[in-house]
């Protein structure tokens, strides 16, 4: 086993040695090595390699043995989080302690040995296929084309016909997509043909939290100073990502939107990182609305194998073989 691929020794390596290791990984997996970059956030940091292949950026994440899961606050709720939860519990006339309720949503505490990985830096869309206007599947639906024409003369930015087709206004014109129904097994098989996989629940928890013992990577409470999706309007600065969307300490944009469920590798179709927005739609507020984004939240086994292109997203990974 190459211990240099694991976090303790990897973080201690000299820059030149780390550069050579990253270049060897790029050659082994036929990737372009874009260089080393230091990611520092929420008390954790990692100087690691960024790669590119087939138009997708990957980052090398060293392996580690970490404690995952949650059973109690490591630091405790701050005043703002406590006040929000106390208010909700009074409104619901609940006598249960907030910590006890949170614990029910969390996966059990466990030790996990996580191997080194090359990880897709961003979540990717499922089911939607980009097409051109002359695609015969579009002309087979005159009603779609009629709505497209109406959209073109409107001031809307996008139009989506539920699980059918979508058109978006871009700087270069319009982007059109068609919805293809896809199931979980097809996704896994398609990735396997490309030499790719999805993270397991333990791998995902590590990628999201890095082994943190607090409820969220930044602490036990919600950081209300952050610009949060669904709770703040970013129209004045549309190109700016929300704070939780910024790269974490591994360089990954992960667990930043409760509406976006991240598909995992499991025996059944399973997701983490969001609940499809159920908590926010249910009026549970910021803290409980973003609780599904905790690295320790229980993975959710879905009722059937069909992926939902509106809520399900995926992150390809390559498990690095030891040399």
CSV table of N, CA, C and O in Angstrom, one decimal, residues 61 117-126 184 187-188 191 197-209 244-245 248 252-266 268-278 292-295 297-302 307-317 319:
chain,number,residue,atom,x,y,z
A,61,UNK,N,-8.3,13.2,-3.8
A,61,UNK,CA,-8.7,13.2,-2.4
A,61,UNK,C,-7.9,12.1,-1.8
A,61,UNK,O,-8.2,10.9,-2.1
A,117,UNK,N,-9.1,8.7,-3.9
A,117,UNK,CA,-10.0,8.8,-5.0
A,117,UNK,C,-9.6,10.0,-5.9
A,117,UNK,O,-9.1,11.0,-5.4
A,118,UNK,N,-10.0,9.9,-7.1
A,118,UNK,CA,-10.1,11.1,-8.0
A,118,UNK,C,-11.5,11.4,-8.1
A,118,UNK,O,-12.3,10.6,-8.5
A,119,UNK,N,-11.9,12.6,-7.8
A,119,UNK,CA,-13.4,12.9,-7.5
A,119,UNK,C,-13.8,14.1,-8.4
A,119,UNK,O,-13.1,15.1,-8.5
A,120,UNK,N,-14.9,13.9,-9.1
A,120,UNK,CA,-15.5,15.0,-9.9
A,120,UNK,C,-15.8,16.2,-9.0
A,120,UNK,O,-16.4,16.0,-7.9
A,121,UNK,N,-15.3,17.4,-9.4
A,121,UNK,CA,-15.4,18.5,-8.5
A,121,UNK,C,-16.8,19.1,-8.3
A,121,UNK,O,-17.2,19.7,-7.3
A,122,UNK,N,-17.7,18.8,-9.3
A,122,UNK,CA,-19.0,19.4,-9.3
A,122,UNK,C,-20.0,18.3,-9.6
A,122,UNK,O,-19.8,17.3,-10.2
A,123,UNK,N,-21.2,18.6,-9.0
A,123,UNK,CA,-22.4,17.7,-9.3
A,123,UNK,C,-22.8,17.8,-10.7
A,123,UNK,O,-22.7,18.9,-11.3
A,124,UNK,N,-23.3,16.7,-11.3
A,124,UNK,CA,-23.7,16.7,-12.7
A,124,UNK,C,-25.1,16.3,-12.9
A,124,UNK,O,-25.6,15.5,-12.1
A,125,UNK,N,-25.8,16.9,-13.9
A,125,UNK,CA,-27.2,16.6,-14.1
A,125,UNK,C,-27.4,15.3,-14.7
A,125,UNK,O,-26.6,14.7,-15.4
A,126,UNK,N,-28.6,14.7,-14.4
A,126,UNK,CA,-29.1,13.4,-14.9
A,126,UNK,C,-30.3,13.6,-15.8
A,126,UNK,O,-31.1,14.6,-15.6
A,184,UNK,N,-31.5,3.7,-11.9
A,184,UNK,CA,-30.3,3.6,-11.1
A,184,UNK,C,-29.3,2.6,-11.7
A,184,UNK,O,-28.1,3.0,-11.9
A,187,UNK,N,-27.6,4.0,-14.8
A,187,UNK,CA,-26.5,5.0,-14.4
A,187,UNK,C,-25.2,4.3,-14.0
A,187,UNK,O,-24.2,4.6,-14.5
A,188,UNK,N,-25.4,3.3,-13.1
A,188,UNK,CA,-24.2,2.6,-12.6
A,188,UNK,C,-23.5,1.9,-13.8
A,188,UNK,O,-22.2,1.9,-13.9
A,191,UNK,N,-21.6,4.4,-16.1
A,191,UNK,CA,-20.4,4.9,-15.5
A,191,UNK,C,-19.3,3.8,-15.5
A,191,UNK,O,-18.1,4.1,-15.8
A,197,UNK,N,-17.2,5.4,-11.2
A,197,UNK,CA,-18.1,4.9,-10.2
A,197,UNK,C,-18.8,6.1,-9.5
A,197,UNK,O,-18.6,7.2,-9.9
A,198,UNK,N,-19.6,5.8,-8.5
A,198,UNK,CA,-20.2,6.8,-7.6
A,198,UNK,C,-19.6,6.5,-6.2
A,198,UNK,O,-19.3,5.4,-5.8
A,199,UNK,N,-19.6,7.5,-5.3
A,199,UNK,CA,-19.1,7.3,-4.0
A,199,UNK,C,-20.1,6.5,-3.2
A,199,UNK,O,-21.3,6.6,-3.4
A,200,UNK,N,-19.6,5.7,-2.2
A,200,UNK,CA,-20.5,5.0,-1.3
A,200,UNK,C,-20.9,6.0,-0.2
A,200,UNK,O,-20.4,7.1,-0.2
A,201,UNK,N,-21.8,5.6,0.7
A,201,UNK,CA,-22.3,6.5,1.7
A,201,UNK,C,-21.1,7.0,2.6
A,201,UNK,O,-21.0,8.1,3.0
A,202,UNK,N,-20.2,6.0,2.9
A,202,UNK,CA,-19.1,6.4,3.8
A,202,UNK,C,-18.1,7.3,3.0
A,202,UNK,O,-17.6,8.3,3.6
A,203,UNK,N,-17.9,7.0,1.8
A,203,UNK,CA,-17.0,7.9,1.0
A,203,UNK,C,-17.6,9.3,0.8
A,203,UNK,O,-16.9,10.3,0.9
A,204,UNK,N,-18.9,9.3,0.6
A,204,UNK,CA,-19.5,10.6,0.4
A,204,UNK,C,-19.4,11.4,1.7
A,204,UNK,O,-19.1,12.6,1.7
A,205,UNK,N,-19.7,10.8,2.9
A,205,UNK,CA,-19.6,11.5,4.2
A,205,UNK,C,-18.2,12.0,4.4
A,205,UNK,O,-18.0,13.1,4.9
A,206,UNK,N,-17.2,11.3,4.0
A,206,UNK,CA,-15.8,11.8,4.1
A,206,UNK,C,-15.5,13.0,3.1
A,206,UNK,O,-14.9,14.0,3.5
A,207,UNK,N,-16.0,12.8,1.9
A,207,UNK,CA,-15.8,13.9,0.9
A,207,UNK,C,-16.5,15.2,1.4
A,207,UNK,O,-16.0,16.3,1.2
A,208,UNK,N,-17.6,15.1,2.1
A,208,UNK,CA,-18.4,16.2,2.5
A,208,UNK,C,-17.9,16.8,3.8
A,208,UNK,O,-17.7,18.0,3.9
A,209,UNK,N,-17.5,15.9,4.8
A,209,UNK,CA,-17.1,16.4,6.1
A,209,UNK,C,-15.7,16.3,6.4
A,209,UNK,O,-15.2,16.9,7.4
A,244,UNK,N,-22.0,28.0,0.4
A,244,UNK,CA,-21.9,26.6,0.6
A,244,UNK,C,-21.5,25.9,-0.7
A,244,UNK,O,-21.0,24.7,-0.7
A,245,UNK,N,-21.7,26.6,-1.9
A,245,UNK,CA,-21.3,26.0,-3.2
A,245,UNK,C,-19.9,26.1,-3.5
A,245,UNK,O,-19.3,25.5,-4.3
A,248,UNK,N,-14.9,23.1,-1.0
A,248,UNK,CA,-14.5,22.8,0.4
A,248,UNK,C,-13.0,22.5,0.5
A,248,UNK,O,-12.3,22.8,-0.4
A,252,UNK,N,-14.0,20.4,-3.5
A,252,UNK,CA,-15.3,19.9,-4.0
A,252,UNK,C,-16.5,20.9,-3.7
A,252,UNK,O,-16.6,21.4,-2.6
A,253,UNK,N,-17.3,21.1,-4.7
A,253,UNK,CA,-18.6,21.8,-4.5
A,253,UNK,C,-19.6,20.7,-4.1
A,253,UNK,O,-20.1,20.0,-5.0
A,254,UNK,N,-20.0,20.6,-2.9
A,254,UNK,CA,-20.7,19.5,-2.4
A,254,UNK,C,-21.7,19.9,-1.3
A,254,UNK,O,-21.4,20.8,-0.5
A,255,UNK,N,-22.9,19.2,-1.3
A,255,UNK,CA,-23.9,19.4,-0.2
A,255,UNK,C,-24.2,20.9,0.1
A,255,UNK,O,-24.0,21.4,1.2
A,256,UNK,N,-24.6,21.6,-0.9
A,256,UNK,CA,-24.9,23.0,-0.8
A,256,UNK,C,-26.3,23.4,-1.1
A,256,UNK,O,-26.7,24.6,-0.9
A,257,UNK,N,-27.1,22.5,-1.5
A,257,UNK,CA,-28.5,22.8,-1.9
A,257,UNK,C,-29.4,21.6,-1.5
A,257,UNK,O,-29.3,20.6,-2.1
A,258,UNK,N,-30.3,21.8,-0.5
A,258,UNK,CA,-31.1,20.7,0.0
A,258,UNK,C,-32.0,20.1,-1.1
A,258,UNK,O,-32.5,19.0,-0.9
A,259,UNK,N,-32.3,20.8,-2.2
A,259,UNK,CA,-33.1,20.3,-3.2
A,259,UNK,C,-32.4,19.3,-4.1
A,259,UNK,O,-33.0,18.5,-4.8
A,260,UNK,N,-31.0,19.3,-4.0
A,260,UNK,CA,-30.2,18.4,-4.9
A,260,UNK,C,-29.7,17.2,-4.2
A,260,UNK,O,-28.9,17.2,-3.3
A,261,UNK,N,-30.3,16.1,-4.5
A,261,UNK,CA,-29.9,14.8,-3.9
A,261,UNK,C,-28.8,14.2,-4.7
A,261,UNK,O,-28.8,14.1,-5.9
A,262,UNK,N,-27.7,13.8,-4.0
A,262,UNK,CA,-26.6,13.2,-4.7
A,262,UNK,C,-26.6,11.7,-4.6
A,262,UNK,O,-26.7,11.1,-3.6
A,263,UNK,N,-26.6,11.1,-5.8
A,263,UNK,CA,-26.8,9.6,-5.9
A,263,UNK,C,-25.5,8.9,-5.5
A,263,UNK,O,-24.4,9.3,-5.9
A,264,UNK,N,-25.7,7.8,-4.7
A,264,UNK,CA,-24.6,7.0,-4.1
A,264,UNK,C,-24.6,5.7,-4.8
A,264,UNK,O,-25.5,5.2,-5.3
A,265,UNK,N,-23.4,5.0,-4.6
A,265,UNK,CA,-23.3,3.6,-4.9
A,265,UNK,C,-23.8,2.8,-3.7
A,265,UNK,O,-23.2,2.8,-2.7
A,266,UNK,N,-24.8,1.9,-3.9
A,266,UNK,CA,-25.4,1.1,-2.9
A,266,UNK,C,-26.1,0.0,-3.5
A,266,UNK,O,-26.2,-0.2,-4.7
A,268,UNK,N,-29.3,-0.5,-3.3
A,268,UNK,CA,-30.5,0.1,-3.8
A,268,UNK,C,-30.2,1.6,-4.1
A,268,UNK,O,-29.3,2.2,-3.6
A,269,UNK,N,-31.1,2.2,-4.9
A,269,UNK,CA,-31.0,3.6,-5.2
A,269,UNK,C,-31.0,4.4,-3.9
A,269,UNK,O,-32.0,4.5,-3.2
A,270,UNK,N,-29.9,5.1,-3.6
A,270,UNK,CA,-29.7,5.8,-2.4
A,270,UNK,C,-29.1,7.1,-2.6
A,270,UNK,O,-28.3,7.3,-3.5
A,271,UNK,N,-29.5,8.1,-1.8
A,271,UNK,CA,-29.0,9.5,-2.0
A,271,UNK,C,-28.6,10.1,-0.7
A,271,UNK,O,-29.0,9.7,0.4
A,272,UNK,N,-27.7,11.1,-0.8
A,272,UNK,CA,-27.3,11.9,0.4
A,272,UNK,C,-27.3,13.4,-0.1
A,272,UNK,O,-27.4,13.7,-1.3
A,273,UNK,N,-27.0,14.3,0.9
A,273,UNK,CA,-26.7,15.7,0.5
A,273,UNK,C,-27.9,16.6,0.3
A,273,UNK,O,-27.8,17.8,0.1
A,274,UNK,N,-29.1,16.0,0.4
A,274,UNK,CA,-30.4,16.8,0.2
A,274,UNK,C,-31.6,15.9,0.3
A,274,UNK,O,-31.4,14.7,0.2
A,275,UNK,N,-32.7,16.5,0.5
A,275,UNK,CA,-33.9,15.7,0.6
A,275,UNK,C,-35.0,16.1,-0.5
A,275,UNK,O,-36.2,15.8,-0.3
A,276,UNK,N,-34.5,16.7,-1.6
A,276,UNK,CA,-35.4,17.1,-2.6
A,276,UNK,C,-36.2,18.4,-2.2
A,276,UNK,O,-37.1,18.7,-2.8
A,277,UNK,N,-35.7,19.0,-1.1
A,277,UNK,CA,-36.3,20.3,-0.7
A,277,UNK,C,-37.5,20.1,0.2
A,277,UNK,O,-38.2,21.0,0.5
A,278,UNK,N,-37.8,18.8,0.7
A,278,UNK,CA,-39.0,18.6,1.5
A,278,UNK,C,-39.0,19.4,2.7
A,278,UNK,O,-40.0,20.0,3.1
A,292,UNK,N,-30.3,18.1,6.0
A,292,UNK,CA,-29.9,17.0,5.1
A,292,UNK,C,-28.6,17.1,4.4
A,292,UNK,O,-28.0,16.2,3.9
A,293,UNK,N,-28.0,18.4,4.4
A,293,UNK,CA,-26.7,18.6,3.8
A,293,UNK,C,-25.6,18.2,4.8
A,293,UNK,O,-24.4,18.3,4.4
A,294,UNK,N,-25.9,17.9,6.0
A,294,UNK,CA,-24.9,17.4,7.0
A,294,UNK,C,-24.2,16.2,6.5
A,294,UNK,O,-24.8,15.3,6.0
A,295,UNK,N,-22.8,16.1,6.6
A,295,UNK,CA,-22.2,14.8,6.2
A,295,UNK,C,-22.6,13.6,7.0
A,295,UNK,O,-22.4,12.5,6.6
A,297,UNK,N,-25.9,13.0,8.0
A,297,UNK,CA,-27.3,12.7,7.8
A,297,UNK,C,-27.4,11.3,7.2
A,297,UNK,O,-26.6,10.8,6.4
A,298,UNK,N,-28.5,10.6,7.7
A,298,UNK,CA,-28.7,9.2,7.2
A,298,UNK,C,-28.9,9.2,5.7
A,298,UNK,O,-29.7,10.0,5.1
A,299,UNK,N,-28.2,8.3,5.0
A,299,UNK,CA,-28.5,8.1,3.5
A,299,UNK,C,-30.0,7.8,3.4
A,299,UNK,O,-30.6,7.1,4.2
A,300,UNK,N,-30.6,8.2,2.3
A,300,UNK,CA,-32.0,8.0,2.0
A,300,UNK,C,-32.2,7.0,0.9
A,300,UNK,O,-31.8,7.2,-0.2
A,301,UNK,N,-32.8,5.8,1.2
A,301,UNK,CA,-33.1,4.8,0.2
A,301,UNK,C,-34.4,5.2,-0.5
A,301,UNK,O,-35.4,5.4,0.2
A,302,UNK,N,-34.3,5.3,-1.8
A,302,UNK,CA,-35.5,5.8,-2.5
A,302,UNK,C,-36.5,4.6,-2.8
A,302,UNK,O,-36.1,3.5,-2.8
A,307,UNK,N,-34.6,7.5,-11.7
A,307,UNK,CA,-33.9,8.8,-11.3
A,307,UNK,C,-34.8,9.9,-11.7
A,307,UNK,O,-35.5,9.9,-12.7
A,308,UNK,N,-34.7,11.0,-10.9
A,308,UNK,CA,-35.5,12.2,-11.1
A,308,UNK,C,-34.6,13.3,-11.5
A,308,UNK,O,-33.8,13.8,-10.7
A,309,UNK,N,-34.6,13.7,-12.8
A,309,UNK,CA,-33.7,14.7,-13.3
A,309,UNK,C,-33.9,16.1,-12.7
A,309,UNK,O,-33.0,16.9,-12.9
A,310,UNK,N,-34.9,16.3,-12.0
A,310,UNK,CA,-35.1,17.6,-11.3
A,310,UNK,C,-34.4,17.7,-10.0
A,310,UNK,O,-34.0,18.7,-9.5
A,311,UNK,N,-34.2,16.5,-9.3
A,311,UNK,CA,-33.7,16.5,-8.0
A,311,UNK,C,-32.5,15.6,-7.8
A,311,UNK,O,-31.7,15.8,-6.8
A,312,UNK,N,-32.2,14.7,-8.7
A,312,UNK,CA,-31.1,13.7,-8.5
A,312,UNK,C,-29.9,14.2,-9.4
A,312,UNK,O,-30.1,14.5,-10.6
A,313,UNK,N,-28.7,14.1,-8.8
A,313,UNK,CA,-27.5,14.5,-9.5
A,313,UNK,C,-26.4,13.5,-9.1
A,313,UNK,O,-26.6,12.7,-8.2
A,314,UNK,N,-25.3,13.5,-9.9
A,314,UNK,CA,-24.3,12.5,-9.6
A,314,UNK,C,-22.9,13.1,-9.6
A,314,UNK,O,-22.7,14.2,-10.2
A,315,UNK,N,-22.0,12.5,-9.0
A,315,UNK,CA,-20.6,12.9,-8.9
A,315,UNK,C,-19.7,11.7,-9.2
A,315,UNK,O,-19.6,10.8,-8.4
A,316,UNK,N,-19.1,11.7,-10.4
A,316,UNK,CA,-18.3,10.5,-10.8
A,316,UNK,C,-16.9,10.5,-10.0
A,316,UNK,O,-16.4,11.5,-9.7
A,317,UNK,N,-16.5,9.3,-9.6
A,317,UNK,CA,-15.2,9.1,-9.0
A,317,UNK,C,-14.4,8.0,-9.6
A,317,UNK,O,-15.0,7.1,-10.3
A,319,UNK,N,-11.7,5.3,-8.0
A,319,UNK,CA,-10.9,4.8,-6.9
A,319,UNK,C,-9.5,4.5,-7.3
A,319,UNK,O,-9.3,3.7,-8.2
